Short mmCIF file of C-alpha atoms and ligand atoms in Angstrom, two decimals:
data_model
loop_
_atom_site.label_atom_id
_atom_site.label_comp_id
_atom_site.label_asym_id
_atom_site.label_seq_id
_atom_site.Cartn_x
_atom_site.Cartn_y
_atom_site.Cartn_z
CA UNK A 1 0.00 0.00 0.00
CA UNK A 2 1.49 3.34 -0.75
CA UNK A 3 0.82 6.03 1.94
CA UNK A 4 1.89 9.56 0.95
CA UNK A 5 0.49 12.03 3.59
CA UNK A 6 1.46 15.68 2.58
CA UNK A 7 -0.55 17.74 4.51
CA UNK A 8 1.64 20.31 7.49
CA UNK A 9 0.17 18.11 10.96
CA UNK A 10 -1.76 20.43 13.00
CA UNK A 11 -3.34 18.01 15.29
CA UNK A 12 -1.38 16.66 18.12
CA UNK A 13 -3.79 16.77 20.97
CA UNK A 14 -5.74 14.33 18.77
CA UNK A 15 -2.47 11.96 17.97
CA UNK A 16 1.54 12.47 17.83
CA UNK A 17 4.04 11.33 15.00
CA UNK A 18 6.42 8.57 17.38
CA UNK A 19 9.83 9.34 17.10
CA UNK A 20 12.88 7.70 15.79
CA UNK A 21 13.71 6.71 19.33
CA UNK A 22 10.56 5.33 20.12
CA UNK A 23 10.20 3.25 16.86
CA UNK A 24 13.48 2.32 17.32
CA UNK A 25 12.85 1.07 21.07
CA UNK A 26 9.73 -1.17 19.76
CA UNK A 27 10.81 -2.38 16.59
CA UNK A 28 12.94 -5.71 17.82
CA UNK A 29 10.03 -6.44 19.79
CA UNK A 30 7.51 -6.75 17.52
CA UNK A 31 9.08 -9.90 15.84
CA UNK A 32 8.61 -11.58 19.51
CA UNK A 33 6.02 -13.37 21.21
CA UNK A 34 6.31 -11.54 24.42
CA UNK A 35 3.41 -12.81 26.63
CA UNK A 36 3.45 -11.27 30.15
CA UNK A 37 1.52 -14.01 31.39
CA UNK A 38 3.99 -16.92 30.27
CA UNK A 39 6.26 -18.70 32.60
CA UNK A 40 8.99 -19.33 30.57
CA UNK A 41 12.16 -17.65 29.43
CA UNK A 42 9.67 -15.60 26.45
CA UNK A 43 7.22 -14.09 29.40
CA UNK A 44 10.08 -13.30 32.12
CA UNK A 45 11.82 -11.18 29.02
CA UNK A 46 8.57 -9.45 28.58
CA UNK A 47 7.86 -9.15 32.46
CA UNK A 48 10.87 -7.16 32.73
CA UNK A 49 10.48 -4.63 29.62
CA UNK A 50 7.18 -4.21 31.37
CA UNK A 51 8.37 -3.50 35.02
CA UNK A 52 11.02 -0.67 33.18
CA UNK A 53 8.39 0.91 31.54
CA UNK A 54 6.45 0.89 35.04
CA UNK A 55 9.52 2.37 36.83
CA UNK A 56 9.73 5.03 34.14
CA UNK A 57 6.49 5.99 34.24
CA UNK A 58 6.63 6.37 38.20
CA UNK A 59 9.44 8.47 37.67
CA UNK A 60 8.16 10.71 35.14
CA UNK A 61 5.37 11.53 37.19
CA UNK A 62 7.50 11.39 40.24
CA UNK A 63 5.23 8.76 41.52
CA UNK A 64 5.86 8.08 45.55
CA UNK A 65 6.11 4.20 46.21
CA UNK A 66 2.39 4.83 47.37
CA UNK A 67 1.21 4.81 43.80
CA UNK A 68 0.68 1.89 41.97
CA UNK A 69 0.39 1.67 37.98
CA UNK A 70 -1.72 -0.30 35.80
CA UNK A 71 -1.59 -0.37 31.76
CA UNK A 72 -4.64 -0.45 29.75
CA UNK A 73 -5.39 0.04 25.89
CA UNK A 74 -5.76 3.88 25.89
CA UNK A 75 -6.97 6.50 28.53
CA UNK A 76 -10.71 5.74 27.41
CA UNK A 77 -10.41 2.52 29.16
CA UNK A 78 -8.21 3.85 31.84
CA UNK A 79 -10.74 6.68 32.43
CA UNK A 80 -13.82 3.92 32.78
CA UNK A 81 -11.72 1.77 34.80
CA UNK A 82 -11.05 4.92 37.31
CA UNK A 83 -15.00 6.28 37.13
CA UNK A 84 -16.71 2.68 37.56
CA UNK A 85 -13.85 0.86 39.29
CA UNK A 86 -14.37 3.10 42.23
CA UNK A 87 -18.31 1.36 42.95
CA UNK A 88 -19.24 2.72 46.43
CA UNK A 89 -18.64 6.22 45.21
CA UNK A 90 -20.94 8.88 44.31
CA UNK A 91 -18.58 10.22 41.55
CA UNK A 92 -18.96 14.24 39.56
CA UNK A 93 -17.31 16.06 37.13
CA UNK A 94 -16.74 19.32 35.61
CA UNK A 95 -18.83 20.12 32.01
CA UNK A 96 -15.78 20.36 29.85
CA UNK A 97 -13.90 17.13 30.25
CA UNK A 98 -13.45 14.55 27.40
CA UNK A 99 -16.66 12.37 26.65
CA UNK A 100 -14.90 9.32 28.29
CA UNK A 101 -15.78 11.23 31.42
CA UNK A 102 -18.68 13.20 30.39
CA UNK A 103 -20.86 10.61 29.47
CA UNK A 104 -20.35 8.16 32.37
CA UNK A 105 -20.79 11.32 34.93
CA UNK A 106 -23.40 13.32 33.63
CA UNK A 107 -24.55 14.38 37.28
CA UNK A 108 -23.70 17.18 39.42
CA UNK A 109 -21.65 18.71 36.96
CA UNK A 110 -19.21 21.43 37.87
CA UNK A 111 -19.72 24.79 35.65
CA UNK A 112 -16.48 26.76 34.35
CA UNK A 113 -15.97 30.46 33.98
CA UNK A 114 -15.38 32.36 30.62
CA UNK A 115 -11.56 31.47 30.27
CA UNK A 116 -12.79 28.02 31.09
CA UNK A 117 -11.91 27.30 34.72
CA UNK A 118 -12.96 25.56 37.09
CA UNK A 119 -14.98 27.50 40.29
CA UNK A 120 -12.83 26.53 43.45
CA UNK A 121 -15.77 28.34 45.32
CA UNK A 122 -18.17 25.75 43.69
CA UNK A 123 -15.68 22.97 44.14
CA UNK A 124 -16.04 23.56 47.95
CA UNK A 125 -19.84 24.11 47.87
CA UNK A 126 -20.36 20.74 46.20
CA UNK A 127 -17.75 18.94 48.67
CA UNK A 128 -19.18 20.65 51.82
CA UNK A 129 -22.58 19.16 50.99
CA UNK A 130 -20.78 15.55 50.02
CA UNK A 131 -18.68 15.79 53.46
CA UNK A 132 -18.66 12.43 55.33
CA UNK A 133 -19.86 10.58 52.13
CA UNK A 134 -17.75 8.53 49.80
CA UNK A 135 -17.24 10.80 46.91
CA UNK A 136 -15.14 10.98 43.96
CA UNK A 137 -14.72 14.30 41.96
CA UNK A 138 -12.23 14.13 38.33
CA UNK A 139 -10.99 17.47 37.12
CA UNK A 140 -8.80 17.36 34.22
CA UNK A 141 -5.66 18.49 34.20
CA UNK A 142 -5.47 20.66 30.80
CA UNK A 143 -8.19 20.89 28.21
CA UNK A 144 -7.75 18.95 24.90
CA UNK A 145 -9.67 22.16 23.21
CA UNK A 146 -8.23 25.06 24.97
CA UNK A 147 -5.35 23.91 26.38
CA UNK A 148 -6.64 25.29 30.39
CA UNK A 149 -4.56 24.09 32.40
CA UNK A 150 -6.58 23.95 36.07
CA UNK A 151 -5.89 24.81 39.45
CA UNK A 152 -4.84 20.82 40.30
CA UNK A 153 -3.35 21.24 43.68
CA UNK A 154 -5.98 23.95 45.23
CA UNK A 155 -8.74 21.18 43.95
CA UNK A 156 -7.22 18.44 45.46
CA UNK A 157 -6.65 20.04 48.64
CA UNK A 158 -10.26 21.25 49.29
CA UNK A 159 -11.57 17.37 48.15
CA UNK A 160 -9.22 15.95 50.50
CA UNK A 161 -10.28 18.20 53.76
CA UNK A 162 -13.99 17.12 52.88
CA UNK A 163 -12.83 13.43 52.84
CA UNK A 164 -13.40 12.56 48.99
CA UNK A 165 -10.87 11.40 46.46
CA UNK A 166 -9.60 13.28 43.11
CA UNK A 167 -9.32 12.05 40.06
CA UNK A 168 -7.33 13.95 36.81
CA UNK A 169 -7.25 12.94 33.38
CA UNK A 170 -3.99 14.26 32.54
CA UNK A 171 -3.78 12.84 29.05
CA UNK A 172 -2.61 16.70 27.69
CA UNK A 173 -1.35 17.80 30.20
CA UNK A 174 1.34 15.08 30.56
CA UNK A 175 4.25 15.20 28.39
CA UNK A 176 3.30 19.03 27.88
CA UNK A 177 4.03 20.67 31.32
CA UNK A 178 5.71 19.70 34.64
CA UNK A 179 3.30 16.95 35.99
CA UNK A 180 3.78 15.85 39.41
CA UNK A 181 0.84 13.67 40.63
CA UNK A 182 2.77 13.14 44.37
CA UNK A 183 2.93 17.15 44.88
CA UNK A 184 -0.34 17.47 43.63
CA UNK A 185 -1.47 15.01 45.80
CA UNK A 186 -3.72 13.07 43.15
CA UNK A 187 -5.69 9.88 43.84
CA UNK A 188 -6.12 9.01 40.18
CA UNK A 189 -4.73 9.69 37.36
CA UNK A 190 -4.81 8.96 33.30
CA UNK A 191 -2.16 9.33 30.99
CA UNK A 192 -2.31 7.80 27.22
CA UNK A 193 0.74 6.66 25.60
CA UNK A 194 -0.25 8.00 21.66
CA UNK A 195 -0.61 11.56 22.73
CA UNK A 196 3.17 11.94 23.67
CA UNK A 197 4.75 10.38 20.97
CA UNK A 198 4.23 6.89 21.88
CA UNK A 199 2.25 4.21 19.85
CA UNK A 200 -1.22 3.25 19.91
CA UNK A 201 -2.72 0.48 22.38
CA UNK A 202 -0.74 1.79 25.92
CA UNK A 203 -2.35 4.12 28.86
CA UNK A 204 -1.94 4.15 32.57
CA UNK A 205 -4.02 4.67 35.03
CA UNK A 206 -1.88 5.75 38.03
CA UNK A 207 -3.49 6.10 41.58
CA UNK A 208 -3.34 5.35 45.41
CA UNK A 209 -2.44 2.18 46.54
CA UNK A 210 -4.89 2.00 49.51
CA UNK A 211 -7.38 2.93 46.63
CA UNK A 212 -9.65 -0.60 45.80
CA UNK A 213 -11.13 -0.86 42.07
CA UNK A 214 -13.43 -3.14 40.58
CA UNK A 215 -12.21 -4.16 37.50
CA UNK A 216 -14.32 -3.73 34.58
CA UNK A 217 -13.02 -6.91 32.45
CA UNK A 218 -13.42 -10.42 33.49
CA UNK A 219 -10.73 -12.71 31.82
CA UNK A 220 -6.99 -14.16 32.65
CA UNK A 221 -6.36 -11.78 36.07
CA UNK A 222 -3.31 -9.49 34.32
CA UNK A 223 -1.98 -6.52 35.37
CA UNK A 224 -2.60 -7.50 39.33
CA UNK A 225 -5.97 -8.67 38.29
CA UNK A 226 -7.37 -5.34 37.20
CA UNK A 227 -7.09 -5.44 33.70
CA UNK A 228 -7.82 -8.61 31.97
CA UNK A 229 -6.53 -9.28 28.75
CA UNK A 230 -2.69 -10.14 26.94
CA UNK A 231 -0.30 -7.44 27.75
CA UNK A 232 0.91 -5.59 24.84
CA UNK A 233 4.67 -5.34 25.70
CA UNK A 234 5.57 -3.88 22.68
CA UNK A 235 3.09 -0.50 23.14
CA UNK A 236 3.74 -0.30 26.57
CA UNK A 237 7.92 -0.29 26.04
CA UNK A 238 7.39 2.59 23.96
CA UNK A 239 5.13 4.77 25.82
CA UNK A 240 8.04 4.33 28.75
CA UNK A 241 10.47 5.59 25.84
CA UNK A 242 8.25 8.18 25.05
CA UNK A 243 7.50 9.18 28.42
CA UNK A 244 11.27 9.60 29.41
CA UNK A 245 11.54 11.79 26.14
CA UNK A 246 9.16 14.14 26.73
CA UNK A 247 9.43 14.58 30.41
CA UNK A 248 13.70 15.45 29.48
CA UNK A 249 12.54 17.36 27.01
CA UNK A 250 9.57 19.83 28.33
CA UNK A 251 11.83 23.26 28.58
CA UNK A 252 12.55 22.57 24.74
CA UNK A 253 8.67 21.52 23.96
CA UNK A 254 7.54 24.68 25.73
CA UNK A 255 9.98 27.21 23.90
CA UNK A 256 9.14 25.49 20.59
CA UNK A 257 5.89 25.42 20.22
CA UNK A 258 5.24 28.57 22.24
CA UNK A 259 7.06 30.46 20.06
CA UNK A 260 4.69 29.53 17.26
CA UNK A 261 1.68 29.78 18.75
CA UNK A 262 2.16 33.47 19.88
CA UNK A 263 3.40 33.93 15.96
CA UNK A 264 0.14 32.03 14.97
CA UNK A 265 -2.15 34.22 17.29
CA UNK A 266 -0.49 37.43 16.75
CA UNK A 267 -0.75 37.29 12.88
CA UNK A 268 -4.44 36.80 13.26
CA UNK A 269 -5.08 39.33 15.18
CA UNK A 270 -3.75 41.72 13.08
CA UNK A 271 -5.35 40.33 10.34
CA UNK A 272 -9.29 40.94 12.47
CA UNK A 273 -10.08 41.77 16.35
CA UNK A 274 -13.13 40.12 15.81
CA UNK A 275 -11.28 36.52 15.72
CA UNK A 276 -11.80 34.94 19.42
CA UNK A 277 -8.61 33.37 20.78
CA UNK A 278 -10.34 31.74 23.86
CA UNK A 279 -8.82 31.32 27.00
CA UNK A 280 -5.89 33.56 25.93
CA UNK A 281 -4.82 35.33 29.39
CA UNK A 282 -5.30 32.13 31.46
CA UNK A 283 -2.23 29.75 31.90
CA UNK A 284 -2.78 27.55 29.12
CA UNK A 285 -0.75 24.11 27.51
CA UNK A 286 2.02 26.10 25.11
CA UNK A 287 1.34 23.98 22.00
CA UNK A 288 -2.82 24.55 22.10
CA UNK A 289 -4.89 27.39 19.98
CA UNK A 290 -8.74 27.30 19.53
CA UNK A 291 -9.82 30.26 17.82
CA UNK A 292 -12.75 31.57 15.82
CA UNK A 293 -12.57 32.54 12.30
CA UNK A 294 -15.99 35.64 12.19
CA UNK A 295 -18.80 33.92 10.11
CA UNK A 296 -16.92 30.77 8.72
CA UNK A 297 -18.29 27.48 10.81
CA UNK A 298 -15.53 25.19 12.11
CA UNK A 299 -16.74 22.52 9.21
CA UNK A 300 -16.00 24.50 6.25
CA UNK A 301 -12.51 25.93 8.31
CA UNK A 302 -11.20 22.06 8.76
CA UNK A 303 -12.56 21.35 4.44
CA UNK A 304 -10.48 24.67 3.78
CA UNK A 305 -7.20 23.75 5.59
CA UNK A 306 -7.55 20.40 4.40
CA UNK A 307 -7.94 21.55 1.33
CA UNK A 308 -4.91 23.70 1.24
CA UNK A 309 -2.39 21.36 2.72
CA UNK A 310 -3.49 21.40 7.07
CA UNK A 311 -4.61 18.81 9.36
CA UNK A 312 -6.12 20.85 11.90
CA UNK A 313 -9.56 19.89 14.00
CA UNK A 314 -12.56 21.66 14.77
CA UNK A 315 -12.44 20.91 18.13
CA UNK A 316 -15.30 18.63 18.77
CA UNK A 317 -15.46 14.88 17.97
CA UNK A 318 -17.71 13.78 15.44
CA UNK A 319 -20.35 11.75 15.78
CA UNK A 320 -22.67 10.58 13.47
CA UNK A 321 -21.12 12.59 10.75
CA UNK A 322 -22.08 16.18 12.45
CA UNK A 323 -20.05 17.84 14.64
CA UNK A 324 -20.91 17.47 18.50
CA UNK A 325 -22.17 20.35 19.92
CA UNK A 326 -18.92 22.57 20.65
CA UNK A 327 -19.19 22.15 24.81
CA UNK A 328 -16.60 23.32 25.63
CA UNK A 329 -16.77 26.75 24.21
CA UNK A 330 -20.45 26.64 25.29
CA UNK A 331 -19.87 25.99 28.75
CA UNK A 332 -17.14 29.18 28.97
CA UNK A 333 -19.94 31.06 28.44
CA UNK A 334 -20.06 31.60 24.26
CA UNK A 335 -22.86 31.10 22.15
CA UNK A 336 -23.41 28.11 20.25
CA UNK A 337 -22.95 30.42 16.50
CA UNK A 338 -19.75 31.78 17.94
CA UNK A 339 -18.67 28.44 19.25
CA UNK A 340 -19.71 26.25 16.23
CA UNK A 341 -16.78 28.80 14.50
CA UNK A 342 -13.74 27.46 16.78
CA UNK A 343 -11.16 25.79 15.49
CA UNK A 344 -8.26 23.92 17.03
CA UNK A 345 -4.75 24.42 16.42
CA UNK A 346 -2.15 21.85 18.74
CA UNK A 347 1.41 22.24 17.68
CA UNK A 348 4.38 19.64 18.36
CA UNK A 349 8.13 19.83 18.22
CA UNK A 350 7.90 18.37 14.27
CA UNK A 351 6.20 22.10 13.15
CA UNK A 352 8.00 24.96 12.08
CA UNK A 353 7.45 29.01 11.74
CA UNK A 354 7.58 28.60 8.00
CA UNK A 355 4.59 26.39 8.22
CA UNK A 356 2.88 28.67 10.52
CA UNK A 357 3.54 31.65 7.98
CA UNK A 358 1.99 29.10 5.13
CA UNK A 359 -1.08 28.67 7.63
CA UNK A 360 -1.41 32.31 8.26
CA UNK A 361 -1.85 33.29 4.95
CA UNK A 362 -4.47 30.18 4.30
CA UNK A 363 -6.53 31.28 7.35
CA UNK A 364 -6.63 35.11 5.58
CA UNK A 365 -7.43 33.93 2.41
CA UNK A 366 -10.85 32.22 3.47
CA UNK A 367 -11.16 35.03 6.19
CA UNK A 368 -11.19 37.68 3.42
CA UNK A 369 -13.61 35.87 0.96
CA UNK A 370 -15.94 35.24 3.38
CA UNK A 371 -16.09 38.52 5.01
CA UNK A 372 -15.95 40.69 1.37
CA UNK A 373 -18.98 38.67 0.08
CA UNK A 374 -20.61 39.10 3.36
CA UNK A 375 -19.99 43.06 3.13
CA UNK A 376 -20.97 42.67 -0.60
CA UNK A 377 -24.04 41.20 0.21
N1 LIG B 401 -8.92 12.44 27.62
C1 LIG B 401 -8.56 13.52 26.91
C2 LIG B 401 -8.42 14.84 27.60
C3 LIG B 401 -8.30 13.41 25.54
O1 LIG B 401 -7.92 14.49 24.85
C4 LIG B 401 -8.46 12.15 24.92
C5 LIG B 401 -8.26 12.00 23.46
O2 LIG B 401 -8.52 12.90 22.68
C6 LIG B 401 -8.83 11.04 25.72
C7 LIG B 401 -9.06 11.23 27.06
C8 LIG B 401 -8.98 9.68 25.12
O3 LIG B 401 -7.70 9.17 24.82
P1 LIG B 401 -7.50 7.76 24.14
O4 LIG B 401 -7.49 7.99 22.67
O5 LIG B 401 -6.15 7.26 24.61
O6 LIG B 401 -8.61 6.87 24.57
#
């Protein structure tokens, strides 16, 4: 099969390229039958590339020995295993997380201000009426849209001095910023191996050893009997790569694609004020823009790009063909017109300024024609 894929990658909170050094990391392996679960000479090799990846993990995170880490498929699964696992718990959210938490806690949702964060003030309410209950409240650590990153440690000490437990998806957060779940003093936590450069097929969910879950897949008792199901060594190896890289690498990552976002943001503003850069003054992940184009819907932005050579998103996942509502944007506060015109922008290490120039002048071009037959109109 030939694959030629020329478009400039604008979409790495969806999915990263791996990198030489990960491919190179989980290439021998692939040729092996490495089975966790086997006693012989075959499953104590793949026992131990497991363990490393565990320990590197941990110490990426700088997990305290009071943490314990299981693997799973991807941070959908880990995210499940976290919500439901935890049975005796009366479990809420907040209204912008990804639909892997969304849809399972629907309840007592937690609102978000216009730069999309979280209400400590309605954090406490909601715990102060939950006091001396088992509850369970997951706040994520940045937002796949907007790139918010949220007040972790002031959350998780509130939950913990009303007795309940915190869980983060960190899946873009990780990777991206410093991330430590000890200091932050986390119960839970997701991270997902293909959105830091690491393949498809590995996420962790790290949390609390005193912490009991139910597991949510009946089967052969791997991974210390909480997630059923062959281990696949070769995935998890190189989300431990890709984990160490990114974690040496985050002063680099945040200089990188900073520098082009604040290029990317600047041009357009000088091109209209009327284009919404949301979130903008709040501390936000360094590679993330979602931004409105005035009058174009996010549909006809992603056809455009694609079009002319850009694999960006528009934010929301699909389903059924039509975009999901835009949530997120509609929970900071924005109307659904304005909203339905975001677009999302996540940069990685692989982009350059040349490319962001290219996507400057792309984003005028459909800006101007829209705009000049509107004003002909
Ligand atoms: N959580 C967040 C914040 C995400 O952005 C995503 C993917 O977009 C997920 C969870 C799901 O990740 P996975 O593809 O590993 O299931």
């Amino acid at each position: 099969m030939k694959l030629e894929v020329k478009n400039i990658y604008f979409d790495y909170n969806a999915t990263c390229p791996m990198s030489s050094a990960v491919c190179n990391e989980i290439l021998p392996l692939l040729s092996l039958p490495l089975n966790t679960s086997a006693v012989h000479e075959h499953g104590k090799v793949s026992k131990s590339i497991i363990e490393n990846a565990r320990t590197i993990i941990a110490k990426s995170l700088n997990a305290s020995a009071d943490y314990k880490i299981v693997f799973t498929s991807c941070a959908t699964e880990s995210n499940n295993l976290a919500l439901k696992g935890l049975t005796l718990y009366k479990a809420f959210t907040t209204t912008i997380e990804h639909p892997s938490i969304f849809n399972i806690l629907r309840e007592g949702i937690l609102p978000v201000d216009g730069n999309g964060l979280i209400s400590l003030s309605s954090l406490e309410e909601l715990c102060r009426e939950l006091n001396g209950q088992k509850f369970l409240i997951s706040i994520m650590a940045a937002n796949n849209e907007t790139g918010v990153i949220q007040p972790l440690k002031k959350a998780s000490e509130i939950i913990h001095r009303y007795g309940g437990l915190i869980h983060s998806d960190a899946v873009q957060a990780f990777g991206k910023i410093h991330f430590d779940i000890s200091d932050l003093n986390l119960d839970l936590v997701t991270i997902s191996s293909h959105k830091i450069g690491g393949p498809f097929g590995a996420s962790a969910l790290i949390f609390k050893k005193n912490i009991e879950l139910t597991t949510q897949l009946q089967g052969g008792g791997q991974e210390d009997r909480l997630r059923s199901g062959t281990v696949n060594t070769p995935a998890i190896a190189g989300f431990g790569k890709a984990a160490e890289i990114a974690v040496n690498n985050l002063d680099e990552y945040k200089y990188h694609t900073q520098k082009i976002r604040s290029y990317i943001e600047n041009e357009i503003k000088s091109i209209t004020a009327e284009a919404i850069i949301f979130s903008e003054n709040v501390e936000r992940l360094p590679n993330t823009i979602s931004l409105t184009m005035p009058n174009v819907s996010n549909e006809t932005q992603v056809i455009h790009f694609d079009l002319n050579g850009f694999s960006i998103s528009a934010g929301s996942a699909c389903s059924s063909n039509r975009l999901a509502l835009p949530r997120v944007q509609m929970s900071m506060g924005f109307s659904e017109e304005i909203s339905r015109t975001a677009i999302r922008i996540s940069l990685g290490m692989n982009n350059t300024l040349e490319e962001a120039k290219k996507f400057v002048q792309a984003w005028k071009q459909l800006f101007d024609n829209t705009n000049k037959n509107i004003k002909a109109a």
